[in-house]
Amino acid sequence: QFNVSDYANTLKIDKEQGFIYILDPVKNQIEQYDLQGNKQQTFADSTMKNNGNYKFYFLINLVVDENSDVLILAVPYRIGTDGYKIYDDGFCIINQSSNGEYLQEFDYTKNNTVNYPGNLVYLSALTYKDNILYLSDGSGLKKINTENGVVNNFVLKIQNPISFDLNYIHISDMAIDNDNNIWFVGRYFWDADSLDNWRVGVHMTRFDLNCKNQ
């Protein structure tokens, strides 16, 4: 047992290299530990050590691939004259080796690549399998080829709505099984009509690999 940041909400393990990655969205940084809980380095922060295409990034999620490279989902931002952060539409995928070396970046900010661009900072799930990165904002799914950056887009065909928005489900995390079915798990305040009596809704939802059958 060891202590990490108070607001850490993402943990990924690289068993091959013996590293644990912890993402703290409040500090906006990723820490790297060994399996005994000893901190190795601040693996990434808002500046990405000034290696990225943009000056600042908000770090959202990460995965570790079979080569022990770390793929980071991030949204670029700039600081406005009032001091507040202004987020770009779209997102970036930044690839770093396990020693923190910057490898490459896929930039998806030049077109409207998300259905809820303003909410991607809060509403996104990320997973990885066989050179494909899976990203969802609750209304669609993106399959990103990590070798060339090519994106295939799918719309979630929601047959049984579990949200007050019939074309959207709240997603906290997702996974891909051996048959390439896509599993979502989510939680959210779903009683939208009563601000004084919000209730938490929880679900686990499975789609086929093309997101057509729920």
Steps between C-alpha positions, in 0.01 A plus 500: 500500500625847415360851473433682172342835412168577668312547171662223294230330293690287247739212562674285240755224558785396270581151631783447250700801614368500855349849495179649634364821343273728705317797342385790718267737304524773766877518495475420127790257504588132476729339756698183436564254786662162522296205627625559854353850501823694453451809285719491190417829333230748406433330171293778337352837587313782325809601299591147387860619559439740208513215250141516374336702225337730755616696802257353752296181527230376734576131564188283501592133478774257401569143392813286477557297182683170448829684445471674839441831323248731665220655291354812661163657414529876538316818401714805409416829666621856520475761772259787426552861595279443805724217617250223425579196288357488149478142372530411132240285329621150431791333672852361461655159561857532625733199499792475743736214582516364854803719574302812411643551150260680264433277196214648297169684513174450311315831478121493463427864583465632144155358443202437723593148600288467812126530543533674836822703458445710809438193713787281381701628794254326734326233294739264332604137528812353347628147448741317269526168319711374207630837372154658526417774747131519596359836607141585589316809623171319561336558162756353263811286486829569327743228402843653445776301330808574711736422211368761255243707691208404273164538677182300446186654652197313629172624645370317806164351398328532836193275508430528872558857615636534853532877495272800458688553171384214274813517282752496780609283791729602785830314485762470771708222345497232233669176398524271195450124547649211300212515249555875450177588674512843659405530866410833660450574866361832617356698786333839512228708664214391279198670658542820298155640581569545868807696596415446867465124472765375263554127500797300378440271204741214427518274196707241316429490126636277224516578128628293211821607326312733259288655776175395331361253750460592865 
